[in-house]
PDB file of C-alpha atoms and ligand atoms in Angstrom:
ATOM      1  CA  UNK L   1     109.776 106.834  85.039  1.00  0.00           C
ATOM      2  CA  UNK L   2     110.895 108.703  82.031  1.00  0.00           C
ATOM      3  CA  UNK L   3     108.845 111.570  80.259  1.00  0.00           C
ATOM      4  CA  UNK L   4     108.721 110.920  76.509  1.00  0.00           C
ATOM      5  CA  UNK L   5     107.373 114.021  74.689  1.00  0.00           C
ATOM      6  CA  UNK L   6     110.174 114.932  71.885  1.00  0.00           C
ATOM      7  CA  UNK L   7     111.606 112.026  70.078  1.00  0.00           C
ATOM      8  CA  UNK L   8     115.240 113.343  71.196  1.00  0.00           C
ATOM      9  CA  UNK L   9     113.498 111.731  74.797  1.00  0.00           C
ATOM     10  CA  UNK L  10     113.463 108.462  73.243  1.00  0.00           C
ATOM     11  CA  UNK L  11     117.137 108.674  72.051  1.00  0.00           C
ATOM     12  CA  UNK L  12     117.987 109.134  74.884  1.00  0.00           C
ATOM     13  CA  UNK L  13     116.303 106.551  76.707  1.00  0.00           C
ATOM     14  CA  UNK L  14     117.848 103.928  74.066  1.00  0.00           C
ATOM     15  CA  UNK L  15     121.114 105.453  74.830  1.00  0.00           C
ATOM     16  CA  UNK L  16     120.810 104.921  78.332  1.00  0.00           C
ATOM     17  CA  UNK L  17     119.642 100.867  78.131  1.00  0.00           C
ATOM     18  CA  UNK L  18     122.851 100.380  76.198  1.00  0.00           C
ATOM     19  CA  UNK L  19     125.806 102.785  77.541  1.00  0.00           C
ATOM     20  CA  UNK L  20     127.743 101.590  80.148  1.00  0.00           C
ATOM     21  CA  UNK L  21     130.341 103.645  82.142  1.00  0.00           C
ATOM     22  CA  UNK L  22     134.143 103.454  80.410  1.00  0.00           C
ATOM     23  CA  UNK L  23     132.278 103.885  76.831  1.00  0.00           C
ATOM     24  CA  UNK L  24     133.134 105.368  74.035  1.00  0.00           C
ATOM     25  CA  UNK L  25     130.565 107.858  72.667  1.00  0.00           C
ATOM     26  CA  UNK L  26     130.379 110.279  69.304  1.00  0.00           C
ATOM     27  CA  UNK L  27     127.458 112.988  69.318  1.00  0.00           C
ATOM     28  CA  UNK L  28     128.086 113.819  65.211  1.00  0.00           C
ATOM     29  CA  UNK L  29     125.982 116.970  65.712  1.00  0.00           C
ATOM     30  CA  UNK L  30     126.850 118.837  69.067  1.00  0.00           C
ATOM     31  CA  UNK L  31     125.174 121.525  68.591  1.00  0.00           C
ATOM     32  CA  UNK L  32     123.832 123.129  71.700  1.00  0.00           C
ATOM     33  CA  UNK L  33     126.010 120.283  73.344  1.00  0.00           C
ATOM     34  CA  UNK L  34     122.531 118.838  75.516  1.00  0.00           C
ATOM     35  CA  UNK L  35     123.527 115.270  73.536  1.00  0.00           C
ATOM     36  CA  UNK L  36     127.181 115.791  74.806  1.00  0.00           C
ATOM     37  CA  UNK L  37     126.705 116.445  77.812  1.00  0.00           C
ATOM     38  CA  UNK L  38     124.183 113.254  78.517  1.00  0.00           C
ATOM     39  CA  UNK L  39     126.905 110.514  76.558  1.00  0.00           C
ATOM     40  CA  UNK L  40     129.379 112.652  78.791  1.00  0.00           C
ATOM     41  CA  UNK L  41     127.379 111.591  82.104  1.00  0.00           C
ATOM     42  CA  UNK L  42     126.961 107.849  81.233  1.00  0.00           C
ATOM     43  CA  UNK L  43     130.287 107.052  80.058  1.00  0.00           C
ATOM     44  CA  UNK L  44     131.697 108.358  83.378  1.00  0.00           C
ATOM     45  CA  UNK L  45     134.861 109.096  83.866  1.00  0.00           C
ATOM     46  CA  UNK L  46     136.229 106.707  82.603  1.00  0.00           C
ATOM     47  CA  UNK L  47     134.347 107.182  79.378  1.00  0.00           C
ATOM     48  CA  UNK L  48     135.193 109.366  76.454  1.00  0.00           C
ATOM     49  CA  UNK L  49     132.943 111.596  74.207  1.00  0.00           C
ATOM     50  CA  UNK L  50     134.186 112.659  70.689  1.00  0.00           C
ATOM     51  CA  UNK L  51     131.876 115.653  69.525  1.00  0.00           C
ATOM     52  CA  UNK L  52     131.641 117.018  65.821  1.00  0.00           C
ATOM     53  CA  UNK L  53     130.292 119.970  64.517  1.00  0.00           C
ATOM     54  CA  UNK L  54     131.175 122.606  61.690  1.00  0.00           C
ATOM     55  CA  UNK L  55     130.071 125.585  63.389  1.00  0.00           C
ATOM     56  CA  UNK L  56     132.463 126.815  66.116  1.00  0.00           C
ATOM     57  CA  UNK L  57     129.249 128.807  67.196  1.00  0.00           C
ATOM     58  CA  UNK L  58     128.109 125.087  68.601  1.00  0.00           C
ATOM     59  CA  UNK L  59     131.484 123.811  70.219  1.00  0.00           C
ATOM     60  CA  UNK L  60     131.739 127.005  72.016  1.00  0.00           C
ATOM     61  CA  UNK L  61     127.767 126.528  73.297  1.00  0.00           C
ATOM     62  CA  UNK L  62     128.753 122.396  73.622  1.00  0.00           C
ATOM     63  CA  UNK L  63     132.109 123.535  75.730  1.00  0.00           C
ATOM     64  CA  UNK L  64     130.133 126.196  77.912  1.00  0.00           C
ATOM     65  CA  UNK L  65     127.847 123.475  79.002  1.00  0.00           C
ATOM     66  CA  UNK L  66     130.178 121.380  79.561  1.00  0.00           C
ATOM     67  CA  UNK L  67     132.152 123.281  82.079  1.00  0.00           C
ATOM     68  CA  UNK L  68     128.797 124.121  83.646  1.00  0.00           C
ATOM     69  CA  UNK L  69     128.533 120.687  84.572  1.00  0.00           C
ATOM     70  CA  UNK L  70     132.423 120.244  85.004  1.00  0.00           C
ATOM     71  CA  UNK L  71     132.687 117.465  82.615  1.00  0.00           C
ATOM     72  CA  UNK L  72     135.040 119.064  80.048  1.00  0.00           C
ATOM     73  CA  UNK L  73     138.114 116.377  80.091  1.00  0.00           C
ATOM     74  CA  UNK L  74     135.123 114.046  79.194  1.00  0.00           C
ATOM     75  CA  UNK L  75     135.110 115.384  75.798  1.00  0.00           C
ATOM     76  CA  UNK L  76     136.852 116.042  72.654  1.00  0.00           C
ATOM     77  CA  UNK L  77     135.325 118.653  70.734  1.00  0.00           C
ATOM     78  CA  UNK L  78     136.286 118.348  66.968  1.00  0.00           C
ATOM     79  CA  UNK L  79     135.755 121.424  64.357  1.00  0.00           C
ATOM     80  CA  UNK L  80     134.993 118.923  61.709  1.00  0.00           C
ATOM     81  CA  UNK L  81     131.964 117.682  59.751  1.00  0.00           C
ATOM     82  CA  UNK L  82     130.997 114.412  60.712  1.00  0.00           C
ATOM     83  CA  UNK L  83     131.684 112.568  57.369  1.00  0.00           C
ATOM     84  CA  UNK L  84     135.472 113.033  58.877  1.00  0.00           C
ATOM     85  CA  UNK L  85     134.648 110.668  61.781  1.00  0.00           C
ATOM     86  CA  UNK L  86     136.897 108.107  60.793  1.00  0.00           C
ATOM     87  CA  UNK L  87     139.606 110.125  60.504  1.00  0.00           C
ATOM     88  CA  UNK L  88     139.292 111.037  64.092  1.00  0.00           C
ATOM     89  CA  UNK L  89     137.982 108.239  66.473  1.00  0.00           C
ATOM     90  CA  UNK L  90     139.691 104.983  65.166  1.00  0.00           C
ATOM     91  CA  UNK L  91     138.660 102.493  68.392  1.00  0.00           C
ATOM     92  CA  UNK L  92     135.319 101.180  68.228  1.00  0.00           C
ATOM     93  CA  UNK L  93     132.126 102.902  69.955  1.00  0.00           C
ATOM     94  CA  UNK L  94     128.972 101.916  71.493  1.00  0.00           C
ATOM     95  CA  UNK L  95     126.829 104.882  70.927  1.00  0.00           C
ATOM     96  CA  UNK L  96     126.826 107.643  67.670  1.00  0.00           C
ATOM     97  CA  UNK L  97     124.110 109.541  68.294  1.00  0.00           C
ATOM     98  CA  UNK L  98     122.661 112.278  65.394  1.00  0.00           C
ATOM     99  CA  UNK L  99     120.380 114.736  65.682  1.00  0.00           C
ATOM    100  CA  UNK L 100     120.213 116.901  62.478  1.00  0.00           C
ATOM    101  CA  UNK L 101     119.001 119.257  61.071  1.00  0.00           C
ATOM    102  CA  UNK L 102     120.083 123.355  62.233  1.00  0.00           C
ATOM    103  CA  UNK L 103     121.537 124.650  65.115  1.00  0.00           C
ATOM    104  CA  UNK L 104     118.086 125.986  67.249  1.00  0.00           C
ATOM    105  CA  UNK L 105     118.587 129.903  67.306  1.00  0.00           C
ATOM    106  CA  UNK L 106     121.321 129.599  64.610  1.00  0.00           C
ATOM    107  CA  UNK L 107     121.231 129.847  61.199  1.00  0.00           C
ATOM    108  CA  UNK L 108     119.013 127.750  59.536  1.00  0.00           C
ATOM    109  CA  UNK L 109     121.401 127.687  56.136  1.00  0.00           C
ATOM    110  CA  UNK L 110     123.906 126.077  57.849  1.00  0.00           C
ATOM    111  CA  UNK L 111     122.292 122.355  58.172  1.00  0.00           C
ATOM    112  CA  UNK L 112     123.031 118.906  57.827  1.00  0.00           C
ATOM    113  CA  UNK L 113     122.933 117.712  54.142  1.00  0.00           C
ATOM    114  CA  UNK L 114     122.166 114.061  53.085  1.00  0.00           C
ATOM    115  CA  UNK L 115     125.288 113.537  51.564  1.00  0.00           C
ATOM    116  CA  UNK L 116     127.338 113.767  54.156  1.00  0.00           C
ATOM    117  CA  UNK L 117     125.134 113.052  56.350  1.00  0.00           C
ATOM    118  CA  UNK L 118     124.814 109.585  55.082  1.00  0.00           C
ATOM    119  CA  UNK L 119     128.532 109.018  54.494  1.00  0.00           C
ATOM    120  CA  UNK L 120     129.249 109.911  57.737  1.00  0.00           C
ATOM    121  CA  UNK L 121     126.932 107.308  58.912  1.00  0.00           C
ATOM    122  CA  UNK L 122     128.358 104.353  56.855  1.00  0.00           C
ATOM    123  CA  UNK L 123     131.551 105.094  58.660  1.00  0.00           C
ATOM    124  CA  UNK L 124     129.725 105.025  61.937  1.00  0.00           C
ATOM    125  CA  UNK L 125     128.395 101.384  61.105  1.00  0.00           C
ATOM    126  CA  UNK L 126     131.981 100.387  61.051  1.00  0.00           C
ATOM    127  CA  UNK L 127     132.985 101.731  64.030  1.00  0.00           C
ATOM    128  CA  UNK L 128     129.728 100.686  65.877  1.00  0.00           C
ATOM    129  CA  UNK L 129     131.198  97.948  69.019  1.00  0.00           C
ATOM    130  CA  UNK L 130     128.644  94.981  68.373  1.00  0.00           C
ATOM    131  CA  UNK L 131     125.320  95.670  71.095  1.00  0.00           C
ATOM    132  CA  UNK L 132     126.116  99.488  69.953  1.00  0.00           C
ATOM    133  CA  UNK L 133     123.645 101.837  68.897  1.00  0.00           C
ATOM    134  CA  UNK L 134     123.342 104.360  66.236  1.00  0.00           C
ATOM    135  CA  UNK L 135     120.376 106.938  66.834  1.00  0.00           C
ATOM    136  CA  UNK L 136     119.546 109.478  64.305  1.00  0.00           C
ATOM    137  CA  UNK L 137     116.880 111.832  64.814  1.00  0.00           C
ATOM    138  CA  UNK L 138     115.175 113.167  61.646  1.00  0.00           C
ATOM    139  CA  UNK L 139     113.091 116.438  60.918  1.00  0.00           C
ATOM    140  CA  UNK L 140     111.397 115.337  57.395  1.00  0.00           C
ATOM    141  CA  UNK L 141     109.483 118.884  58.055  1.00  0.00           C
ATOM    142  CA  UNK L 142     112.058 120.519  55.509  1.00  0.00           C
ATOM    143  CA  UNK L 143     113.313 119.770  52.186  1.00  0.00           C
ATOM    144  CA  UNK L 144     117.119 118.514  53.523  1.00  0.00           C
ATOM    145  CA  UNK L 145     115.362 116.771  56.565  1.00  0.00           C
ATOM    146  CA  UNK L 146     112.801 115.046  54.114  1.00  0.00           C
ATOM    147  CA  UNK L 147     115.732 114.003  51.580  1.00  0.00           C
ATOM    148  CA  UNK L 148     117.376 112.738  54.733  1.00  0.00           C
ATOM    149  CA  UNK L 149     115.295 110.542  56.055  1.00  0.00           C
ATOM    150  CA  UNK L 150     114.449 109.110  52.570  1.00  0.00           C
ATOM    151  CA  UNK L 151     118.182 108.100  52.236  1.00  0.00           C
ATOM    152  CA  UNK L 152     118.888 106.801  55.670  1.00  0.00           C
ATOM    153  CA  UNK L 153     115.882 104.451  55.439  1.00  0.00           C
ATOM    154  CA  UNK L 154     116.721 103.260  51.938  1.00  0.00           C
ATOM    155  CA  UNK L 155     120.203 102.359  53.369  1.00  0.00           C
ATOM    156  CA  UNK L 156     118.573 100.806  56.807  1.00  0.00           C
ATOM    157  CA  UNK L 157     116.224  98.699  55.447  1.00  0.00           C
ATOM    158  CA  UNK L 158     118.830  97.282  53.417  1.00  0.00           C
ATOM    159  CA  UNK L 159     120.738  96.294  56.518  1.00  0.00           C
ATOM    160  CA  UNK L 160     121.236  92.528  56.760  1.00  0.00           C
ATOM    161  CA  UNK L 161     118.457  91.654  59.809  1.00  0.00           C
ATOM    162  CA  UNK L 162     121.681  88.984  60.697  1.00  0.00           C
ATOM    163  CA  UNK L 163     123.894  91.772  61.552  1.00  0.00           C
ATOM    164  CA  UNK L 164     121.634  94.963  62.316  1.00  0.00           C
ATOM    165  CA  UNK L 165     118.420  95.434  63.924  1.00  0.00           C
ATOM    166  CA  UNK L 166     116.492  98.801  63.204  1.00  0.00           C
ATOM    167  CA  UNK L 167     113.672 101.025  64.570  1.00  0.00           C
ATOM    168  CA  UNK L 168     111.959 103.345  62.879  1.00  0.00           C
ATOM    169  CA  UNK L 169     109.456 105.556  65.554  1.00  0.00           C
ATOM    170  CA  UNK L 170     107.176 108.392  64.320  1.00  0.00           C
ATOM    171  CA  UNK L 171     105.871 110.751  67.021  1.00  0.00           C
ATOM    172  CA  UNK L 172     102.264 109.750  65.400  1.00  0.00           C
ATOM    173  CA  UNK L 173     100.038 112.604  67.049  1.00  0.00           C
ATOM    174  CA  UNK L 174     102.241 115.690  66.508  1.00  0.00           C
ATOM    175  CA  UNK L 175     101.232 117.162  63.389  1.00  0.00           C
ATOM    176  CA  UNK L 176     102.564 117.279  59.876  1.00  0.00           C
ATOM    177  CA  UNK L 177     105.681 115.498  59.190  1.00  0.00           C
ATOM    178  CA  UNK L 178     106.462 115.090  62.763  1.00  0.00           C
ATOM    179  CA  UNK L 179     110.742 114.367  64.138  1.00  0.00           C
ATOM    180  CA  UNK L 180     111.191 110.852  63.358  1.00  0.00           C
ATOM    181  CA  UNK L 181     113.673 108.400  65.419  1.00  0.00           C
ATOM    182  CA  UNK L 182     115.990 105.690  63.742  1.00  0.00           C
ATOM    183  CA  UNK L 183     117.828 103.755  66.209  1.00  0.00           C
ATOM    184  CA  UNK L 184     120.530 100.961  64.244  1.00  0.00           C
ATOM    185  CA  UNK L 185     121.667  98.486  66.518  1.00  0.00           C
ATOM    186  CA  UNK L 186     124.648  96.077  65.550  1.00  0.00           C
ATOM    187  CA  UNK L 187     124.255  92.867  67.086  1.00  0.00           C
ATOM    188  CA  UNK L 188     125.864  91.039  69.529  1.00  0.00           C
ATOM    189  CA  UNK L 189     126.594  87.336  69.097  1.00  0.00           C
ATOM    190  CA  UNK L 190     126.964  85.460  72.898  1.00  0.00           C
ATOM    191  CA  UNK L 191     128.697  83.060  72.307  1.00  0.00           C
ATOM    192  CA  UNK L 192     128.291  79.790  74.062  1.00  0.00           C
TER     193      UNK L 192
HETATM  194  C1  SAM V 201     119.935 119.962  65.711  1.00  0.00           C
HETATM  195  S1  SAM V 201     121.559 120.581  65.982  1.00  0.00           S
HETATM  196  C2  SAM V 201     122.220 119.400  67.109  1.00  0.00           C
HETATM  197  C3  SAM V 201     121.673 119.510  68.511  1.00  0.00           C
HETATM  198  C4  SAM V 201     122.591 118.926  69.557  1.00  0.00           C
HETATM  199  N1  SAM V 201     122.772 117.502  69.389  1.00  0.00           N
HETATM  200  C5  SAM V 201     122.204 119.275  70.958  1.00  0.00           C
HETATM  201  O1  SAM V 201     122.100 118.370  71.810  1.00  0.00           O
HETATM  202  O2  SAM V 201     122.068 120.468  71.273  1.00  0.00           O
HETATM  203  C6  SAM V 201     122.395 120.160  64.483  1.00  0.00           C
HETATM  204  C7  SAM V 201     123.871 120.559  64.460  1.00  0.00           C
HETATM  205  O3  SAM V 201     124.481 119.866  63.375  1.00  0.00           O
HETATM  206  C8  SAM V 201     125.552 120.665  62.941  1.00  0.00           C
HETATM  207  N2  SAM V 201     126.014 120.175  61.638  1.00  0.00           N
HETATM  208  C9  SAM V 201     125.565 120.474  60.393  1.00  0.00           C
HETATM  209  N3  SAM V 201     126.266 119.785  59.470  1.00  0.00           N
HETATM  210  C10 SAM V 201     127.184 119.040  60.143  1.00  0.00           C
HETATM  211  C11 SAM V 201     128.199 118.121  59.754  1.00  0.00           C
HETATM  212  N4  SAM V 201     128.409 117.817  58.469  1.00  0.00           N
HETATM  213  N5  SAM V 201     128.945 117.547  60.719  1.00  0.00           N
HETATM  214  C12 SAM V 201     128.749 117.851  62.029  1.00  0.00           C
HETATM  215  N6  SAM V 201     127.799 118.712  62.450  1.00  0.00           N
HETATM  216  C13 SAM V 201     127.034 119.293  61.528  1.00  0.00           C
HETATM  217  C14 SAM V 201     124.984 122.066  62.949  1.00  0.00           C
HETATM  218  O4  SAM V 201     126.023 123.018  62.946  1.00  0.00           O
HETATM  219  C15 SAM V 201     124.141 122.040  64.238  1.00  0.00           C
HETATM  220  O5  SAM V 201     124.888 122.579  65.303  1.00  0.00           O
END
């Protein structure tokens, strides 16, 4: 049984129906490096994990944890912004995972902006493996967060329902402007 009380919970939980050991993984926003570390554990070691961020303040927390847990040659760690993902992971992926937003206990000027934000995510759609997942987690409780989340949905819900499904999941009960949850799947044709 799994204990769902942030909406990074859920992420995770959708990452874990769909990974599969000898994946490729991206965490755009490393951060802390708890989302690198997880993709890091399902795709095994036979997996790989390419991790962005622009602050070397969060690949050196991201690499500390993941020595901690010994699964360093898991992971790339890239100093780059995520709206240079295509520029650094050309096969295609089964998970992207976002969680934006500022680095908790670091600066809160340093955050993810729309813009890039939702380039970076356009590129992820392309490099998506069909039965991938995107997951974005949203914080609409601050001006950049709430301008986020109004441009990732306008550019979801515009996503053919032939080629994309989407989930949209609001933590209902927790106050004003609550984290939100997208999760993008492309879909897989079977054929036969
Ligand atoms: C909420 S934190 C991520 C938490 C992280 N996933 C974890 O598990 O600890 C958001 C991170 O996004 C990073 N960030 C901001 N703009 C970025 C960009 N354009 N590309 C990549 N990372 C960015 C920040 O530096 C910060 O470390």
């Amino acid at each position: 049984m799994i204990s769902i009380k942030k909406v990074t919970d859920l992420a995770h939980y959708m990452v874990s129906m769909v990974i599969n050991a000898g994946d490729l993984a991206v965490d755009a926003t490393a951060g802390n490096g708890h989302d690198t570390a997880f993709l890091a554990e399902k795709a095994g070691p036979s997996g790989h994990v390419y991790a962005f961020d622009i602050q070397e303040q969060s690949l050196k927390a991201t690499a500390d944890k993941l020595k901690e847990k010994a699964l360093e040659q898991r992971v790339t760690l890239i100093h780059a912004g995520h709206e240079e993902i295509a520029r650094h992971v050309v096969n295609p992926v089964k998970i992207v995972m976002y969680n934006l937003g500022y680095l908790p206990g670091g600066s809160r000027r340093v955050k993810t902006e729309s813009k890039t934000t939702l380039n970076s995510f356009e590129q992820a759609l392309t490099l998506l493996e069909p039965g991938g997942i995107i997951t974005l987690v949203l914080y609409p409780g601050h001006p950049e967060g709430l301008l986020e989340k109004k441009e990732l949905l306008r550019v979801c819900t515009k996503l053919p329902p032939s080629g994309y499904t989407v989930v949209h999941t609001v933590l209902a009960n927790q106050g004003n402007e609550p984290p939100e949850l997208i999760v993008v799947q492309k879909i897989l044709f079977k054929s036969g």
